[in-house]
Short mmCIF file of C-alpha atoms in Angstrom, two decimals:
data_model
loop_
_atom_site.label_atom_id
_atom_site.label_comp_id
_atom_site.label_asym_id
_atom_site.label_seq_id
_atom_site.Cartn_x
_atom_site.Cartn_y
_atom_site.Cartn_z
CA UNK A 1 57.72 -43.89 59.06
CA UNK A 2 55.06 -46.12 58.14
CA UNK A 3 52.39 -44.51 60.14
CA UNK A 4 53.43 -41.43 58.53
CA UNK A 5 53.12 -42.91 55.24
CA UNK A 6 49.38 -44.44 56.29
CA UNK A 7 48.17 -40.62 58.29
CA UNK A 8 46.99 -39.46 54.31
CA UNK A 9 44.74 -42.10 54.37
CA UNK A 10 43.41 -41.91 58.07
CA UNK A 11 42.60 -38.53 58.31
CA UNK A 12 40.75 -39.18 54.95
CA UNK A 13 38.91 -42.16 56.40
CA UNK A 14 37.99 -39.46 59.71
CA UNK A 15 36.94 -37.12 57.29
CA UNK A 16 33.78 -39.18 56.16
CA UNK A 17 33.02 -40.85 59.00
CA UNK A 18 31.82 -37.61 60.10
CA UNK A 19 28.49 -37.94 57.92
CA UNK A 20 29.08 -41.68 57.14
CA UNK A 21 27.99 -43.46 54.43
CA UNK A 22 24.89 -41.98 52.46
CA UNK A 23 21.29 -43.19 54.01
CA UNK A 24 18.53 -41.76 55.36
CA UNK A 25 18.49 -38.12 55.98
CA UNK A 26 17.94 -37.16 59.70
CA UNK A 27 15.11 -35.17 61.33
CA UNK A 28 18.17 -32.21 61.24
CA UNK A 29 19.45 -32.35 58.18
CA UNK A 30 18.03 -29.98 55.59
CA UNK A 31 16.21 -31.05 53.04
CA UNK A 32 16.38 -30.53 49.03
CA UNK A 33 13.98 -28.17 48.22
CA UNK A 34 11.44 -29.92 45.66
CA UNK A 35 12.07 -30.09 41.46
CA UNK A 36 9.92 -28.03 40.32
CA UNK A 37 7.26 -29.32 38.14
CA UNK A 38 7.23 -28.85 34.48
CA UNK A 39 3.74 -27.95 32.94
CA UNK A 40 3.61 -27.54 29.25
CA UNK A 41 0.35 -26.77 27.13
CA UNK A 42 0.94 -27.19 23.41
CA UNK A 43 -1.92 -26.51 20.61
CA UNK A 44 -2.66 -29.34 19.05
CA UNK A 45 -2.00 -31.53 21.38
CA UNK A 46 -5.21 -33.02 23.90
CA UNK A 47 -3.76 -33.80 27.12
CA UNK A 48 -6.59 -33.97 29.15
CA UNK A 49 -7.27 -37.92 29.40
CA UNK A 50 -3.89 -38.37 30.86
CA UNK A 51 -3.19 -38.53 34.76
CA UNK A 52 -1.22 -35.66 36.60
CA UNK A 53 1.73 -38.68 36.38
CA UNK A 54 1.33 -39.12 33.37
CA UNK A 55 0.99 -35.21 31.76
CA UNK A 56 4.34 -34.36 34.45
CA UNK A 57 6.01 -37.38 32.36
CA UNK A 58 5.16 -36.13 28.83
CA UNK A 59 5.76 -32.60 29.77
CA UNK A 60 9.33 -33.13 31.07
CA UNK A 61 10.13 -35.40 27.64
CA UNK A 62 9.05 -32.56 24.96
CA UNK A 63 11.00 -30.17 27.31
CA UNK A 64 13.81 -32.31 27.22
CA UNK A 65 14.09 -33.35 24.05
CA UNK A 66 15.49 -31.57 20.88
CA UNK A 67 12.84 -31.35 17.46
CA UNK A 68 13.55 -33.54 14.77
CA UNK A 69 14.97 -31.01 12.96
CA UNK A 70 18.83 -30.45 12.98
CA UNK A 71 18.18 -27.33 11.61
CA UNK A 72 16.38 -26.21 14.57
CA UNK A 73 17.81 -26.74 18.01
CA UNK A 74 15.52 -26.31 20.61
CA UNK A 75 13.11 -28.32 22.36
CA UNK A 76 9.99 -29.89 20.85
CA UNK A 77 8.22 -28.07 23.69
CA UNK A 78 9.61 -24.79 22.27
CA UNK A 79 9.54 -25.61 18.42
CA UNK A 80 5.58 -26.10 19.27
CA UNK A 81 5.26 -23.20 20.33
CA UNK A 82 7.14 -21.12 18.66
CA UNK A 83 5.67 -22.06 15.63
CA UNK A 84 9.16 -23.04 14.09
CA UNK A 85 9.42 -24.17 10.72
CA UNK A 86 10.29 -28.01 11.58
CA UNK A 87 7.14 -29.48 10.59
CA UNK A 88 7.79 -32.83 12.25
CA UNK A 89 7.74 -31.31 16.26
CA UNK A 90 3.85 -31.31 16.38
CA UNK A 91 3.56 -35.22 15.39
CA UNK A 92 6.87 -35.62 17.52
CA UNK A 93 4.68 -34.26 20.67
CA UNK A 94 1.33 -36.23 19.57
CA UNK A 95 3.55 -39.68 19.23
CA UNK A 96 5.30 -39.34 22.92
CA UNK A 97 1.66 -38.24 24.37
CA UNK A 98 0.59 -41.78 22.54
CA UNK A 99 3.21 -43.22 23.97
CA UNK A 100 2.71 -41.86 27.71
CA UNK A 101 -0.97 -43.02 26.95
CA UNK A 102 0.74 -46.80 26.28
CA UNK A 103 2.11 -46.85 29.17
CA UNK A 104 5.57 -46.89 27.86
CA UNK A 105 8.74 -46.08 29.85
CA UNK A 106 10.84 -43.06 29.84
CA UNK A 107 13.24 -45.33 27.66
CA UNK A 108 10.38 -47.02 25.38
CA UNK A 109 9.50 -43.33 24.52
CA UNK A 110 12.44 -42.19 23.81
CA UNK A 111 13.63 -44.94 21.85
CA UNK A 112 10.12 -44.34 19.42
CA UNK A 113 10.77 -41.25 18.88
CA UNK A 114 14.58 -41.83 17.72
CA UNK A 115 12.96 -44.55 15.80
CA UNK A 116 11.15 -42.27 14.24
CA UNK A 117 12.29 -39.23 13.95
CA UNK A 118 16.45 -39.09 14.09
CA UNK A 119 17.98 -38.28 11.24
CA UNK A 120 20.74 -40.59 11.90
CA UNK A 121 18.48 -43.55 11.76
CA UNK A 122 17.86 -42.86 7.80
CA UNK A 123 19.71 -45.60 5.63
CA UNK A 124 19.60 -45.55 2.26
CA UNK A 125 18.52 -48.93 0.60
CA UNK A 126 18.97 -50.09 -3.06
CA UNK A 127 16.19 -51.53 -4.58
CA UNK A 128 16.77 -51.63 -7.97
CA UNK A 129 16.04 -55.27 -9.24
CA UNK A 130 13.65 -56.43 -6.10
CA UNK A 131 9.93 -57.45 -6.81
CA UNK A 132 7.57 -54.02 -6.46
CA UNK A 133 4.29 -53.45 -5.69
CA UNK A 134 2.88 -50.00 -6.56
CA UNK A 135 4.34 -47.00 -8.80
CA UNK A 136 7.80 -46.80 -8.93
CA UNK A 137 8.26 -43.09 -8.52
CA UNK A 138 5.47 -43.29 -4.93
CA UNK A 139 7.21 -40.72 -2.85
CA UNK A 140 6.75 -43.32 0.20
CA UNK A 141 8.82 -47.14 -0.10
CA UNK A 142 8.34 -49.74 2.31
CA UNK A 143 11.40 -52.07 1.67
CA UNK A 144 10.42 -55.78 3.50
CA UNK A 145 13.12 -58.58 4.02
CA UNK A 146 10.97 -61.93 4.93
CA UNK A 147 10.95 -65.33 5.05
CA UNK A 148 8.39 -67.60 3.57
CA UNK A 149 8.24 -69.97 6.68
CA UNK A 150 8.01 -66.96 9.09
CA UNK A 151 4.45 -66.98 10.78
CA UNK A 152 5.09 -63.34 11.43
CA UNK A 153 6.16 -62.51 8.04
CA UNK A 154 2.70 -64.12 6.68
CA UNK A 155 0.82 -62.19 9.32
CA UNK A 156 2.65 -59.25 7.91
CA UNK A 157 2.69 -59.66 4.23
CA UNK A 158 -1.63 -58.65 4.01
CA UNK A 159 -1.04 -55.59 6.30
CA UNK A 160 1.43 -54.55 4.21
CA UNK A 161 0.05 -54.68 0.78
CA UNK A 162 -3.37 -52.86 1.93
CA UNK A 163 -1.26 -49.96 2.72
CA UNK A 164 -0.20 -49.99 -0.55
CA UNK A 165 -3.71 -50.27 -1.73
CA UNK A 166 -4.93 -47.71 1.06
CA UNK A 167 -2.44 -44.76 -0.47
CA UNK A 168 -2.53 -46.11 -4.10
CA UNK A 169 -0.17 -44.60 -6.08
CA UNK A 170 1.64 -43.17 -3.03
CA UNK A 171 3.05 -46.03 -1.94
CA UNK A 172 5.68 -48.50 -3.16
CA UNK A 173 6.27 -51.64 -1.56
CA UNK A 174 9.39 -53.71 -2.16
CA UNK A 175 10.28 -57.35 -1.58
CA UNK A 176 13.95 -58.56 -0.32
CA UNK A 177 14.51 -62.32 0.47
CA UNK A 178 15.76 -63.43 3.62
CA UNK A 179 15.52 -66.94 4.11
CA UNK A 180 15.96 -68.17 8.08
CA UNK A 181 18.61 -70.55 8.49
CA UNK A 182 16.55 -72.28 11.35
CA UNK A 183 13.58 -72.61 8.50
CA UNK A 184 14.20 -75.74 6.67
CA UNK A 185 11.78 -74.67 4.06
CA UNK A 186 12.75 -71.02 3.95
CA UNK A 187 15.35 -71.15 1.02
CA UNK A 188 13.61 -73.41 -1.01
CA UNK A 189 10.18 -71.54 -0.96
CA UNK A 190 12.48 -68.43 -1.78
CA UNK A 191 13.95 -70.21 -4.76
CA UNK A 192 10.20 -70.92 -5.89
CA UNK A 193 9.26 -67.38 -5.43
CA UNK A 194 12.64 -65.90 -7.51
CA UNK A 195 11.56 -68.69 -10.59
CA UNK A 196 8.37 -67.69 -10.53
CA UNK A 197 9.64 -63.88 -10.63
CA UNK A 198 11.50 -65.02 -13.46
CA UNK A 199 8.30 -65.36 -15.15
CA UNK A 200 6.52 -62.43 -14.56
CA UNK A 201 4.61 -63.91 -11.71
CA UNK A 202 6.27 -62.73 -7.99
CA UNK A 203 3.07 -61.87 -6.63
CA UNK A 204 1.02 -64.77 -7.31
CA UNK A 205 3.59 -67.13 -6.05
CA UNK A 206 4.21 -65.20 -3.39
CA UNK A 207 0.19 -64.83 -2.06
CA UNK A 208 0.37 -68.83 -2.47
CA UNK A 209 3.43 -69.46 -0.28
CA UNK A 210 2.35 -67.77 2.19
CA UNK A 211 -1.24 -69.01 2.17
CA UNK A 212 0.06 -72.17 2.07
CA UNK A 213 3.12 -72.14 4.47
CA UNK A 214 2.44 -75.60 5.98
CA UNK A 215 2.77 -76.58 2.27
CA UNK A 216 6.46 -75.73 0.82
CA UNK A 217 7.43 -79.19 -0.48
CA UNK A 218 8.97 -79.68 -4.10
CA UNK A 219 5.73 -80.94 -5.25
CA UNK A 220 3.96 -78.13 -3.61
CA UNK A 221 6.12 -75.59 -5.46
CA UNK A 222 4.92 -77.62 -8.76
CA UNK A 223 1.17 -77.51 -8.16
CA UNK A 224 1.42 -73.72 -7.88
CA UNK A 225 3.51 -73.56 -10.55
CA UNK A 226 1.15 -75.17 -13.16
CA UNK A 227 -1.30 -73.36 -11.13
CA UNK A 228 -0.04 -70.05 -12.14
CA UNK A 229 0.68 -71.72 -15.59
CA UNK A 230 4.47 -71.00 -15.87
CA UNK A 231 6.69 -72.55 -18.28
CA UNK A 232 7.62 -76.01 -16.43
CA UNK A 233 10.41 -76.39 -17.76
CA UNK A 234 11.88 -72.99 -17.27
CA UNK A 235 10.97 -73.18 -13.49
CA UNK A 236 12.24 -76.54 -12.63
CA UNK A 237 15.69 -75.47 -14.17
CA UNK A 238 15.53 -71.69 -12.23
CA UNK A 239 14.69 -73.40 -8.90
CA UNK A 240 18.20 -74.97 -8.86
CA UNK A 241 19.98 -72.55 -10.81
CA UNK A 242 23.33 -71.01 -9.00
CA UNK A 243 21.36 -67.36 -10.34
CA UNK A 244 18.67 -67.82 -8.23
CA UNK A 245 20.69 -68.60 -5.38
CA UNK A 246 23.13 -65.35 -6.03
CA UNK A 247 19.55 -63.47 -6.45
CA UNK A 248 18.43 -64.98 -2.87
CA UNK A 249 22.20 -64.11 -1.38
CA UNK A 250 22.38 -60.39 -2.66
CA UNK A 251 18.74 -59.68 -0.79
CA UNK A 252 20.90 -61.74 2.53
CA UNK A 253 23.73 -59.61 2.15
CA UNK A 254 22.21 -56.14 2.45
CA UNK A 255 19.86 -56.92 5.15
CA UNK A 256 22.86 -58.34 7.24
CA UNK A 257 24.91 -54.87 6.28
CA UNK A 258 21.63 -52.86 7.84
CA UNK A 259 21.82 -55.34 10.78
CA UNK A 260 18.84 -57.50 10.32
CA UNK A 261 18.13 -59.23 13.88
CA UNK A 262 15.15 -61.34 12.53
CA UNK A 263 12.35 -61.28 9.68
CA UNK A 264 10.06 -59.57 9.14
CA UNK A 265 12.53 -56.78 8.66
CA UNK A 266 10.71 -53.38 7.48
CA UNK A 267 12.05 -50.13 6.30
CA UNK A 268 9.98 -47.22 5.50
CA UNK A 269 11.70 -44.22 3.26
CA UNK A 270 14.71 -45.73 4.81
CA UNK A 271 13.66 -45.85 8.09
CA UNK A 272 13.83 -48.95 10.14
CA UNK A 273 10.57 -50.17 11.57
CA UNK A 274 11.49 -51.46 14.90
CA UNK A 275 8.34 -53.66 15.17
CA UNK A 276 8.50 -53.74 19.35
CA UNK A 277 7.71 -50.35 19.10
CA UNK A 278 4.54 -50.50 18.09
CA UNK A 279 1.22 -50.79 19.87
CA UNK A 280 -1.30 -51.77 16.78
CA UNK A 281 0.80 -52.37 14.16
CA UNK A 282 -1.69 -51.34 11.51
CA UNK A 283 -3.22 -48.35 12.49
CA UNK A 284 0.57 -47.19 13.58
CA UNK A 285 1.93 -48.02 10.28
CA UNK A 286 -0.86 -46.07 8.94
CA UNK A 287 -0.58 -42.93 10.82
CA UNK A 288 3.39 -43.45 9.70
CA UNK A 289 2.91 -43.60 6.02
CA UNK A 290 0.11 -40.78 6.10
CA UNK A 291 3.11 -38.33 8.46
CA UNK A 292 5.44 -39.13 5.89
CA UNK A 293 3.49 -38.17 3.15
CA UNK A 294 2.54 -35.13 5.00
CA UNK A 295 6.20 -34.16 5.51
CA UNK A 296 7.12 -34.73 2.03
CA UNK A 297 4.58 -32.47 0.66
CA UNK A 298 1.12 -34.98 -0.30
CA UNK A 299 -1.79 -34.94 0.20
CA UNK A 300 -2.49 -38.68 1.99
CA UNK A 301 -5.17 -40.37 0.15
CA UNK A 302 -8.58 -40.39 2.48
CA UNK A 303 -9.44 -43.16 4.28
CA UNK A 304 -12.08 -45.22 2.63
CA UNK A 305 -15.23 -45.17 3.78
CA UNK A 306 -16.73 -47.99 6.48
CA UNK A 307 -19.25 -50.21 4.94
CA UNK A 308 -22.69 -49.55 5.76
CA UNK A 309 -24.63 -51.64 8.41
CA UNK A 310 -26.89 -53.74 8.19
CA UNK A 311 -29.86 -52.69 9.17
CA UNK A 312 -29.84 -53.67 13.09
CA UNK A 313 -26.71 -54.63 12.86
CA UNK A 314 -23.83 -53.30 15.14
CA UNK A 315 -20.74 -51.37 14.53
CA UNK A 316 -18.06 -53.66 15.66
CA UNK A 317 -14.43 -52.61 15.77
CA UNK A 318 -11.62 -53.62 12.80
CA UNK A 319 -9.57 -56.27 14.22
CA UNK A 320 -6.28 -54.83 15.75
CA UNK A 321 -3.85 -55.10 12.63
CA UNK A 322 -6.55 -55.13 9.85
CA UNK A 323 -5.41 -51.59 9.44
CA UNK A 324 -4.07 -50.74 6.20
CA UNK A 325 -0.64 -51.58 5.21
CA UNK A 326 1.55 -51.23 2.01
CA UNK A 327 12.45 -47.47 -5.17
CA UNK A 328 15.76 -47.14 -6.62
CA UNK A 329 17.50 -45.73 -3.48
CA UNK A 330 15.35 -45.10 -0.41
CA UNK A 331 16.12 -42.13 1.39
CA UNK A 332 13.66 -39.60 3.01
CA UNK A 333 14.38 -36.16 3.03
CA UNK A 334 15.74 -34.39 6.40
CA UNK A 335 13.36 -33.38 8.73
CA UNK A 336 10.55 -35.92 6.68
CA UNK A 337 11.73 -38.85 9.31
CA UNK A 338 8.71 -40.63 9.26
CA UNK A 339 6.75 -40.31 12.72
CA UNK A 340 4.12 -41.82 14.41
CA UNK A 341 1.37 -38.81 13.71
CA UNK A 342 -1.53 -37.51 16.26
CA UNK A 343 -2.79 -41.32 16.13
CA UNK A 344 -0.93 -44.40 17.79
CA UNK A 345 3.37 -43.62 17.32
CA UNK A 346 5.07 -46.67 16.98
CA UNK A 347 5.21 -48.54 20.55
CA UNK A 348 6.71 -51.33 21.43
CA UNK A 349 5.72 -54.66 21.26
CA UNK A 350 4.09 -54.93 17.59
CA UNK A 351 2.49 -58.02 19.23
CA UNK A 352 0.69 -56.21 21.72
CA UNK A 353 -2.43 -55.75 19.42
CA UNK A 354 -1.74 -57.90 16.67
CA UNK A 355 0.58 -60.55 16.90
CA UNK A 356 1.52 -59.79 13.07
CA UNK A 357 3.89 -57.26 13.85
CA UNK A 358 4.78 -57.58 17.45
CA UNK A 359 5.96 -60.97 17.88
CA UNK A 360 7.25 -60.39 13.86
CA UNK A 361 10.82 -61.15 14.46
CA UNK A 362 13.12 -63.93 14.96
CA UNK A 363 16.81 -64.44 15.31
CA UNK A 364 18.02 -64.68 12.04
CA UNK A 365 20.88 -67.38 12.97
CA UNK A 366 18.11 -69.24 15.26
CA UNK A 367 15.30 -71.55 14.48
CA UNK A 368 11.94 -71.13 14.19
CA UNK A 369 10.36 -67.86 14.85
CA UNK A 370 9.05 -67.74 18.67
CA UNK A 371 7.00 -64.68 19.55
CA UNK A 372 8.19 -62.48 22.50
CA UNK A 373 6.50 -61.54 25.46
CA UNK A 374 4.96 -58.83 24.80
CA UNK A 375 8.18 -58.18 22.58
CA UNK A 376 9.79 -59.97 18.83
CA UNK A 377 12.62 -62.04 19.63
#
């Protein structure tokens, strides 16, 4: 009986060892018949400086992917050309072609353009209260958690506010607190900043901190106090003050709701900026806030222009990150996800051109911020 019981299993056992386990295919065996390659041309989009590898990759990503667009289900291969209404499958194509060009992975890519583009990603953020930079009603808000002793969040913080200058009056810019626990200096610097808010003077103290981050003593808050000539008085009481704490908290709070890994911690039209995706962070963030204005119906500001030469001088190239940088409830409309446009889509590692962004984040339970390699811890 009990070899009866066990024959099931035998003849199942005899039944694969007739091919055995999977390996090499034998000179007998047929073989699959080759994939066959996808080629896609779009207009408006310049493959031609990318390798057959390369323009095989990007073709089989637009063809696999959907548009941004809910509202239109097909490919962004098809959307292209098709002409569809989605306005945001051109600049979906142009940022995974920058990203092929990067020499990002199939998953890097992708992730980008969820980044970017997925209306799921959209959170909307209230503001109402927080520092500003910029007119209230901009149809574009960048919404920054930071930390006063973050290297990366001082790196940041000029990038950031030359956006808003680069697209004045289309760009807000608003500032949340988030204080590192591994920062010894971090919530006291942020109690400085809040008393000097108090007074009318955010900004100022808040250039000053972070030009002076390897100064953030008690005294140090004083000198820039009677620097900015606030009310002594006034800002020695708010600097201890259980509001200013509760004011420091609230900004905590929300960030940790939204799932804040590390500072700097950037939203755009409610739109997390995962800093490891980008390449140069400022000429990334750029091409993002100029898309999104695009989307929304603007007309983006023009570009400045360069400085004329000296004569016999030579053109040199802007630093990587010198780039420009820069609302009630934050949420962009559908199909407005902000995207990397024709120019560099966010990429990973923010640090890989400028360690501003790239290397920007840091554990927000850990200590001090480390930069990754090439990615933000």
């Amino acid at each position: 009986m009990s070899f009866l019981r066990w024959m099931p299993l035998l003849l199942a056992l005899l039944s694969i060892s007739v091919t055995g386990c999977p390996g090499n295919s034998g000179p007998s065996d047929p073989k699959p018949a080759p994939s066959p390659e996808v080629s896609v041309s779009l207009a408006g989009v310049d493959t031609s400086s990318l390798t057959p590898r390369e323009r095989r990759e990007w073709a089989a990503q637009v063809s696999e992917l959907l548009s941004p667009c809910p509202d239109t289900p097909v490919s962004i291969a098809q959307c292209v050309k098709e002409q569809r209404p989605c306005k945001a499958c051109l600049p979906a194509a142009q940022l995974l072609l920058q990203q092929v060009k990067d020499g990002r992975s199939k998953k890097e890519r992708e992730d980008a353009f969820r980044m970017r583009f997925d209306p799921g990603k959209v959170k909307t953020l209230v503001t109402e209260g927080s520092p500003e930079m910029g007119p209230p009603d901009a149809p574009v808000t960048i919404v920054e958690w930071a930390d006063f002793e973050c290297p990366f969040c001082r790196l940041m913080s000029p990038l950031l506010e030359d956006l808003v200058k680069r697209f004045d009056g289309q760009v807000r810019m608003v500032f949340k607190f988030y204080p590192l626990s591994g920062h010894a200096h971090g919530e006291p610097a942020a109690r400085a900043a809040v008393a000097a808010m108090n007074q009318g003077k955010f900004w100022e103290m808040h250039h000053l901190l972070f030009e002076n981050q390897d100064k953030l003593e008690q005294a140090d808050f004083e000198r820039y106090a009677q620097r900015l000539k606030l009310d002594m008085v006034k800002f020695r009481a708010d600097l201890v003050s259980p509001d200013t704490k509760a004011r420091i908290d609230k900004d905590k709070k929300q960030a940790d709701e939204v799932g804040l890994e590390g500072t700097p911690l950037i939203y755009i039209n409610g739109r997390e900026v995962d800093l490891q995706l980008l390449t140069n962070p400022g000429a990334d963030l750029e091409a993002w806030l100029k898309l999104d204005l695009e989307l929304l119906g603007h007309t983006p500001r023009p570009a400045p222009p360069k400085p004329a030469s000296p004569p016999g001088a030579t053109d040199t190239p802007a630093a990587a990150g010198a780039a420009p940088a820069g609302s009630g409830s934050v949420a962009p409309a559908a199909g407005a996800a902000p995207a990397g446009s024709g120019s560099g889509a966010p990429a990973a590692g923010s640090a890989r051109t400028a360690p501003a962004a790239g290397s920007a984040r840091t554990a927000s339970s850990g200590g001090p911020a480390q930069p990754a390699q090439p990615r933000t811890p």
